[in-house]
């Protein structure tokens, strides 16, 4: 059965927000880009992505950007999307760590990711000194 395993929030300062979620909810950091503009956290089940704010000229607001389902059978989900008469899921960029395989939207345009592999939900081991 598909399960929600990913949430993405646009925020003014991903690093500050990450510290908040780590302190208050004991989330573990699993990935951070070199500029700390994007931070991925987990509770061991769900992956939370903290994303940079949108461009000033965009109509998009900070807050929930998208969510993601871990699925078992992409072909079955594509079939179900077609029955709902929404566009099919389309491929996402692949870097081996961060992205789901596909993205789609519900009838009102709310984006969701689809991943057979899932998201990173384990903190990396500490660096050797």
CSV table of N, CA and C in Angstrom, one decimal:
chain,number,residue,atom,x,y,z
A,1,UNK,N,0.8,-1.2,0.0
A,1,UNK,CA,0.0,0.0,0.0
A,1,UNK,C,0.9,1.2,0.0
A,2,UNK,N,0.6,2.2,-0.8
A,2,UNK,CA,1.4,3.5,-0.8
A,2,UNK,C,1.3,4.1,0.6
A,3,UNK,N,2.5,4.7,1.0
A,3,UNK,CA,2.6,5.4,2.3
A,3,UNK,C,3.2,6.7,2.1
A,4,UNK,N,2.7,7.8,2.8
A,4,UNK,CA,3.4,9.0,2.8
A,4,UNK,C,4.7,8.9,3.6
A,5,UNK,N,5.8,9.2,2.9
A,5,UNK,CA,7.1,9.1,3.5
A,5,UNK,C,8.0,10.4,3.3
A,6,UNK,N,7.4,11.4,2.7
A,6,UNK,CA,8.3,12.6,2.4
A,6,UNK,C,7.4,13.9,2.5
A,7,UNK,N,7.9,14.9,3.1
A,7,UNK,CA,7.3,16.2,3.1
A,7,UNK,C,8.4,17.2,2.8
A,8,UNK,N,8.0,18.3,2.0
A,8,UNK,CA,9.0,19.3,1.7
A,8,UNK,C,8.4,20.7,2.0
A,9,UNK,N,9.1,21.5,2.8
A,9,UNK,CA,8.7,22.8,3.2
A,9,UNK,C,9.6,23.9,2.7
A,10,UNK,N,9.1,24.9,2.0
A,10,UNK,CA,9.9,26.0,1.6
A,10,UNK,C,10.0,27.0,2.8
A,11,UNK,N,11.2,27.5,3.2
A,11,UNK,CA,11.4,28.3,4.3
A,11,UNK,C,12.5,29.3,4.1
A,12,UNK,N,12.5,30.4,4.9
A,12,UNK,CA,13.4,31.5,4.7
A,12,UNK,C,14.8,31.0,5.0
A,13,UNK,N,15.0,30.2,6.0
A,13,UNK,CA,16.3,29.7,6.4
A,13,UNK,C,16.3,28.3,6.8
A,14,UNK,N,16.7,27.4,5.9
A,14,UNK,CA,16.7,26.0,6.1
A,14,UNK,C,17.5,25.5,7.3
A,15,UNK,N,18.7,26.2,7.5
A,15,UNK,CA,19.6,25.8,8.6
A,15,UNK,C,18.9,26.1,9.9
A,16,UNK,N,18.3,27.2,10.1
A,16,UNK,CA,17.7,27.6,11.3
A,16,UNK,C,16.5,26.7,11.6
A,17,UNK,N,15.7,26.4,10.5
A,17,UNK,CA,14.5,25.5,10.7
A,17,UNK,C,15.0,24.1,11.0
A,18,UNK,N,16.1,23.6,10.4
A,18,UNK,CA,16.6,22.3,10.8
A,18,UNK,C,16.9,22.2,12.2
A,19,UNK,N,17.6,23.3,12.8
A,19,UNK,CA,18.0,23.3,14.2
A,19,UNK,C,16.7,23.2,15.0
A,20,UNK,N,15.7,23.9,14.7
A,20,UNK,CA,14.4,23.9,15.4
A,20,UNK,C,13.9,22.5,15.4
A,21,UNK,N,13.7,21.8,14.3
A,21,UNK,CA,13.2,20.5,14.2
A,21,UNK,C,14.0,19.4,14.9
A,22,UNK,N,15.3,19.6,14.9
A,22,UNK,CA,16.2,18.7,15.6
A,22,UNK,C,16.1,18.9,17.1
A,23,UNK,N,16.0,20.1,17.6
A,23,UNK,CA,15.8,20.4,19.1
A,23,UNK,C,14.5,20.0,19.6
A,24,UNK,N,13.4,20.3,18.9
A,24,UNK,CA,12.1,20.1,19.4
A,24,UNK,C,11.6,18.7,19.2
A,25,UNK,N,11.9,18.1,18.0
A,25,UNK,CA,11.4,16.8,17.7
A,25,UNK,C,12.4,15.7,17.6
A,26,UNK,N,13.7,16.0,17.9
A,26,UNK,CA,14.8,15.0,17.8
A,26,UNK,C,15.0,14.4,16.5
A,27,UNK,N,14.7,15.2,15.4
A,27,UNK,CA,14.9,14.7,14.1
A,27,UNK,C,16.4,14.6,13.8
A,28,UNK,N,16.8,13.7,13.0
A,28,UNK,CA,18.2,13.5,12.6
A,28,UNK,C,18.5,14.1,11.2
A,29,UNK,N,19.6,14.8,11.1
A,29,UNK,CA,20.0,15.3,9.8
A,29,UNK,C,20.6,14.2,8.9
A,30,UNK,N,20.1,14.1,7.7
A,30,UNK,CA,20.6,13.0,6.8
A,30,UNK,C,21.3,13.6,5.5
A,31,UNK,N,21.1,14.9,5.2
A,31,UNK,CA,21.8,15.5,4.1
A,31,UNK,C,21.7,17.0,4.2
A,32,UNK,N,22.7,17.7,3.7
A,32,UNK,CA,22.7,19.2,3.6
A,32,UNK,C,23.6,19.5,2.4
A,33,UNK,N,23.1,20.5,1.6
A,33,UNK,CA,23.9,20.9,0.5
A,33,UNK,C,25.0,21.8,1.0
A,34,UNK,N,26.0,22.1,0.2
A,34,UNK,CA,27.2,22.8,0.6
A,34,UNK,C,26.9,24.2,1.2
A,35,UNK,N,25.8,24.8,0.8
A,35,UNK,CA,25.5,26.2,1.2
A,35,UNK,C,24.5,26.2,2.3
A,36,UNK,N,24.0,25.0,2.8
A,36,UNK,CA,23.0,24.9,3.8
A,36,UNK,C,21.7,25.5,3.4
A,37,UNK,N,21.4,25.6,2.1
A,37,UNK,CA,20.1,26.1,1.6
A,37,UNK,C,19.1,25.0,1.6
A,38,UNK,N,19.5,23.8,1.5
A,38,UNK,CA,18.6,22.6,1.6
A,38,UNK,C,19.1,21.7,2.7
A,39,UNK,N,18.2,21.2,3.5
A,39,UNK,CA,18.5,20.3,4.6
A,39,UNK,C,17.5,19.2,4.6
A,40,UNK,N,17.9,17.9,4.7
A,40,UNK,CA,17.0,16.8,4.8
A,40,UNK,C,17.1,16.2,6.2
A,41,UNK,N,16.0,16.0,6.8
A,41,UNK,CA,15.9,15.5,8.2
A,41,UNK,C,15.0,14.2,8.2
A,42,UNK,N,15.1,13.4,9.2
A,42,UNK,CA,14.2,12.3,9.3
A,42,UNK,C,13.9,11.9,10.8
A,43,UNK,N,12.7,11.3,10.9
A,43,UNK,CA,12.4,10.7,12.2
A,43,UNK,C,12.6,9.2,12.2
A,44,UNK,N,13.2,8.7,11.1
A,44,UNK,CA,13.5,7.3,10.9
A,44,UNK,C,12.4,6.6,10.1
A,45,UNK,N,11.3,7.3,9.8
A,45,UNK,CA,10.3,6.8,8.9
A,45,UNK,C,10.0,7.8,7.8
A,46,UNK,N,9.8,9.1,8.1
A,46,UNK,CA,9.5,10.1,7.2
A,46,UNK,C,10.7,11.0,6.9
A,47,UNK,N,10.9,11.4,5.7
A,47,UNK,CA,12.0,12.3,5.3
A,47,UNK,C,11.4,13.7,5.2
A,48,UNK,N,12.0,14.7,5.8
A,48,UNK,CA,11.5,16.1,5.7
A,48,UNK,C,12.6,16.9,5.0
A,49,UNK,N,12.2,17.5,3.9
A,49,UNK,CA,13.1,18.4,3.2
A,49,UNK,C,12.8,19.8,3.5
A,50,UNK,N,13.8,20.6,3.9
A,50,UNK,CA,13.7,22.0,4.1
A,50,UNK,C,14.3,22.7,2.9
A,51,UNK,N,13.5,23.4,2.1
A,51,UNK,CA,13.9,24.0,0.9
A,51,UNK,C,14.1,25.5,1.0
A,52,UNK,N,14.9,26.1,0.1
A,52,UNK,CA,15.0,27.5,0.1
A,52,UNK,C,13.7,28.2,-0.3
A,53,UNK,N,13.6,29.5,0.0
A,53,UNK,CA,12.4,30.2,-0.4
A,53,UNK,C,12.3,30.3,-1.9
A,54,UNK,N,11.1,30.6,-2.3
A,54,UNK,CA,10.9,30.8,-3.8
A,54,UNK,C,11.4,32.1,-4.2
A,55,UNK,N,11.6,32.3,-5.5
A,55,UNK,CA,12.0,33.6,-6.1
A,55,UNK,C,11.0,34.7,-5.8
A,56,UNK,N,11.5,35.9,-5.6
A,56,UNK,CA,10.6,37.0,-5.2
A,56,UNK,C,9.5,37.2,-6.3
A,57,UNK,N,9.8,36.9,-7.5
A,57,UNK,CA,8.8,37.2,-8.6
A,57,UNK,C,7.8,36.0,-8.8
A,58,UNK,N,7.8,35.0,-7.9
A,58,UNK,CA,7.0,33.8,-8.0
A,58,UNK,C,5.7,34.0,-7.2
A,59,UNK,N,4.6,33.4,-7.7
A,59,UNK,CA,3.4,33.4,-6.9
A,59,UNK,C,3.4,32.4,-5.8
A,60,UNK,N,4.3,31.5,-5.8
A,60,UNK,CA,4.4,30.4,-4.8
A,60,UNK,C,4.8,31.0,-3.5
A,61,UNK,N,4.2,30.4,-2.4
A,61,UNK,CA,4.5,30.9,-1.0
A,61,UNK,C,5.4,29.9,-0.3
A,62,UNK,N,6.0,30.4,0.8
A,62,UNK,CA,6.7,29.5,1.6
A,62,UNK,C,5.7,28.6,2.3
A,63,UNK,N,6.1,27.5,2.8
A,63,UNK,CA,5.2,26.5,3.5
A,63,UNK,C,5.3,25.2,2.7
A,64,UNK,N,4.3,24.3,2.9
A,64,UNK,CA,4.4,23.0,2.3
A,64,UNK,C,4.5,23.2,0.8
A,65,UNK,N,5.5,22.5,0.2
A,65,UNK,CA,5.7,22.6,-1.2
A,65,UNK,C,5.2,21.3,-1.9
A,66,UNK,N,5.5,20.2,-1.4
A,66,UNK,CA,5.0,18.9,-1.9
A,66,UNK,C,5.1,17.8,-0.9
A,67,UNK,N,4.6,16.7,-1.2
A,67,UNK,CA,4.7,15.5,-0.3
A,67,UNK,C,5.0,14.3,-1.2
A,68,UNK,N,5.4,13.2,-0.6
A,68,UNK,CA,5.8,12.1,-1.4
A,68,UNK,C,5.2,10.8,-0.9
A,69,UNK,N,4.9,9.9,-1.8
A,69,UNK,CA,4.4,8.5,-1.4
A,69,UNK,C,5.5,7.5,-1.8
A,70,UNK,N,5.8,6.6,-0.9
A,70,UNK,CA,6.6,5.4,-1.3
A,70,UNK,C,5.6,4.4,-1.8
A,71,UNK,N,5.9,3.9,-3.0
A,71,UNK,CA,4.9,3.0,-3.7
A,71,UNK,C,5.7,1.7,-4.1
A,72,UNK,N,4.9,0.7,-4.4
A,72,UNK,CA,5.5,-0.6,-4.8
A,72,UNK,C,5.5,-0.8,-6.3
A,73,UNK,N,4.5,-0.2,-7.0
A,73,UNK,CA,4.3,-0.5,-8.4
A,73,UNK,C,3.9,0.8,-9.2
A,74,UNK,N,4.9,1.4,-9.8
A,74,UNK,CA,4.7,2.7,-10.6
A,74,UNK,C,3.7,2.5,-11.7
A,75,UNK,N,3.8,1.4,-12.4
A,75,UNK,CA,2.8,1.2,-13.5
A,75,UNK,C,1.4,1.2,-13.0
A,76,UNK,N,1.1,0.6,-11.8
A,76,UNK,CA,-0.2,0.6,-11.2
A,76,UNK,C,-0.7,2.0,-10.9
A,77,UNK,N,0.2,2.8,-10.3
A,77,UNK,CA,-0.1,4.2,-10.0
A,77,UNK,C,-0.4,5.0,-11.2
A,78,UNK,N,0.4,4.8,-12.3
A,78,UNK,CA,0.2,5.5,-13.5
A,78,UNK,C,-1.2,5.2,-14.1
A,79,UNK,N,-1.6,3.9,-14.0
A,79,UNK,CA,-2.9,3.5,-14.4
A,79,UNK,C,-4.0,4.2,-13.6
A,80,UNK,N,-3.8,4.2,-12.3
A,80,UNK,CA,-4.8,4.9,-11.5
A,80,UNK,C,-4.9,6.4,-11.8
A,81,UNK,N,-3.8,7.0,-12.0
A,81,UNK,CA,-3.8,8.4,-12.4
A,81,UNK,C,-4.6,8.7,-13.7
A,82,UNK,N,-4.4,7.8,-14.6
A,82,UNK,CA,-5.1,7.9,-15.9
A,82,UNK,C,-6.6,7.8,-15.7
A,83,UNK,N,-7.0,6.9,-14.8
A,83,UNK,CA,-8.4,6.7,-14.5
A,83,UNK,C,-9.0,8.0,-13.9
A,84,UNK,N,-8.2,8.7,-13.2
A,84,UNK,CA,-8.6,10.0,-12.6
A,84,UNK,C,-8.6,11.1,-13.5
A,85,UNK,N,-8.1,10.9,-14.7
A,85,UNK,CA,-8.0,11.9,-15.8
A,85,UNK,C,-7.1,13.1,-15.4
A,86,UNK,N,-6.0,12.8,-14.7
A,86,UNK,CA,-5.0,13.8,-14.5
A,86,UNK,C,-3.7,13.4,-15.3
A,87,UNK,N,-2.8,14.3,-15.5
A,87,UNK,CA,-1.6,14.0,-16.3
A,87,UNK,C,-0.8,12.9,-15.6
A,88,UNK,N,-0.1,12.1,-16.4
A,88,UNK,CA,0.7,11.1,-15.8
A,88,UNK,C,1.9,11.6,-15.0
A,89,UNK,N,2.4,10.8,-14.2
A,89,UNK,CA,3.6,11.2,-13.4
A,89,UNK,C,4.8,11.4,-14.4
A,90,UNK,N,5.7,12.3,-14.1
A,90,UNK,CA,6.8,12.6,-15.0
A,90,UNK,C,8.1,12.4,-14.2
A,91,UNK,N,9.2,12.1,-14.9
A,91,UNK,CA,10.5,11.8,-14.2
A,91,UNK,C,11.0,13.0,-13.4
A,92,UNK,N,11.7,12.7,-12.3
A,92,UNK,CA,12.4,13.7,-11.5
A,92,UNK,C,13.9,13.6,-11.8
A,93,UNK,N,14.6,14.7,-11.5
A,93,UNK,CA,16.1,14.5,-11.6
A,93,UNK,C,16.6,13.4,-10.7
A,94,UNK,N,17.7,12.8,-11.1
A,94,UNK,CA,18.2,11.7,-10.3
A,94,UNK,C,19.6,12.0,-9.9
A,95,UNK,N,19.9,11.9,-8.6
A,95,UNK,CA,21.3,12.1,-8.1
A,95,UNK,C,21.6,10.9,-7.2
A,96,UNK,N,20.7,10.0,-7.0
A,96,UNK,CA,21.0,8.8,-6.2
A,96,UNK,C,20.7,8.9,-4.7
A,97,UNK,N,20.3,10.1,-4.3
A,97,UNK,CA,20.0,10.3,-2.8
A,97,UNK,C,18.7,11.1,-2.5
A,98,UNK,N,18.5,12.1,-3.3
A,98,UNK,CA,17.5,13.1,-2.8
A,98,UNK,C,16.1,12.9,-3.5
A,99,UNK,N,16.1,12.6,-4.8
A,99,UNK,CA,14.9,12.7,-5.5
A,99,UNK,C,14.1,11.4,-5.6
A,100,UNK,N,12.8,11.6,-5.6
A,100,UNK,CA,11.9,10.5,-6.0
A,100,UNK,C,12.0,10.2,-7.5
A,101,UNK,N,11.6,9.1,-7.9
A,101,UNK,CA,11.7,8.8,-9.3
A,101,UNK,C,10.7,9.6,-10.2
A,102,UNK,N,9.5,10.0,-9.6
A,102,UNK,CA,8.5,10.6,-10.5
A,102,UNK,C,7.8,11.7,-9.7
A,103,UNK,N,7.1,12.6,-10.4
A,103,UNK,CA,6.2,13.6,-9.7
A,103,UNK,C,4.9,13.7,-10.5
A,104,UNK,N,3.8,13.9,-9.8
A,104,UNK,CA,2.5,14.1,-10.4
A,104,UNK,C,1.8,15.1,-9.6
A,105,UNK,N,0.5,15.3,-9.9
A,105,UNK,CA,-0.3,16.3,-9.2
A,105,UNK,C,-1.7,15.8,-9.1
A,106,UNK,N,-2.4,16.2,-8.1
A,106,UNK,CA,-3.8,15.8,-7.9
A,106,UNK,C,-4.7,16.8,-8.8
A,107,UNK,N,-6.0,16.6,-8.8
A,107,UNK,CA,-6.9,17.4,-9.6
A,107,UNK,C,-6.8,18.9,-9.4
A,108,UNK,N,-6.4,19.3,-8.2
A,108,UNK,CA,-6.3,20.8,-7.9
A,108,UNK,C,-4.8,21.3,-8.0
A,109,UNK,N,-3.9,20.4,-8.5
A,109,UNK,CA,-2.6,20.9,-8.8
A,109,UNK,C,-1.6,20.7,-7.7
A,110,UNK,N,-2.0,20.1,-6.6
A,110,UNK,CA,-1.0,19.8,-5.5
A,110,UNK,C,0.0,18.7,-5.9
A,111,UNK,N,1.3,19.1,-5.9
A,111,UNK,CA,2.3,18.2,-6.4
A,111,UNK,C,2.6,17.1,-5.3
A,112,UNK,N,2.9,15.9,-5.8
A,112,UNK,CA,3.4,14.8,-5.0
A,112,UNK,C,4.4,14.0,-5.7
A,113,UNK,N,5.4,13.5,-5.0
A,113,UNK,CA,6.4,12.6,-5.5
A,113,UNK,C,6.0,11.2,-5.4
A,114,UNK,N,6.5,10.3,-6.3
A,114,UNK,CA,6.3,8.9,-6.2
A,114,UNK,C,7.7,8.2,-6.2
A,115,UNK,N,7.9,7.4,-5.2
A,115,UNK,CA,9.3,6.7,-5.1
A,115,UNK,C,9.1,5.2,-4.8
A,116,UNK,N,9.7,4.4,-5.7
A,116,UNK,CA,9.8,3.0,-5.4
A,116,UNK,C,10.9,2.7,-4.4
A,117,UNK,N,12.0,3.5,-4.6
A,117,UNK,CA,13.2,3.3,-3.7
A,117,UNK,C,13.0,4.0,-2.4
A,118,UNK,N,12.3,5.0,-2.3
A,118,UNK,CA,12.1,5.7,-1.0
A,118,UNK,C,13.1,6.8,-0.8
A,119,UNK,N,13.1,7.4,0.4
A,119,UNK,CA,13.9,8.6,0.7
A,119,UNK,C,14.9,8.2,1.8
A,120,UNK,N,16.0,9.0,1.9
A,120,UNK,CA,17.0,8.7,2.9
A,120,UNK,C,16.3,8.9,4.3
A,121,UNK,N,16.4,7.9,5.1
A,121,UNK,CA,15.8,8.0,6.5
A,121,UNK,C,16.8,7.5,7.6
A,122,UNK,N,18.1,7.5,7.2
A,122,UNK,CA,19.1,7.1,8.2
A,122,UNK,C,20.2,8.2,8.1
A,123,UNK,N,20.6,8.7,9.3
A,123,UNK,CA,21.7,9.7,9.4
A,123,UNK,C,23.0,9.0,9.0
A,124,UNK,N,23.8,9.7,8.2
A,124,UNK,CA,25.1,9.2,7.9
A,124,UNK,C,26.0,9.0,9.1
A,125,UNK,N,26.9,8.0,9.1
A,125,UNK,CA,27.8,7.8,10.2
A,125,UNK,C,28.7,9.0,10.4
A,126,UNK,N,29.1,9.3,11.6
A,126,UNK,CA,30.0,10.4,11.9
A,126,UNK,C,31.3,10.3,11.1
A,127,UNK,N,31.8,11.4,10.7
A,127,UNK,CA,33.0,11.4,9.9
A,127,UNK,C,34.2,11.0,10.8
A,128,UNK,N,35.1,10.2,10.2
A,128,UNK,CA,36.3,9.7,11.0
A,128,UNK,C,37.2,10.9,11.1
A,129,UNK,N,37.8,11.0,12.3
A,129,UNK,CA,38.7,12.1,12.5
A,129,UNK,C,40.2,11.6,12.4
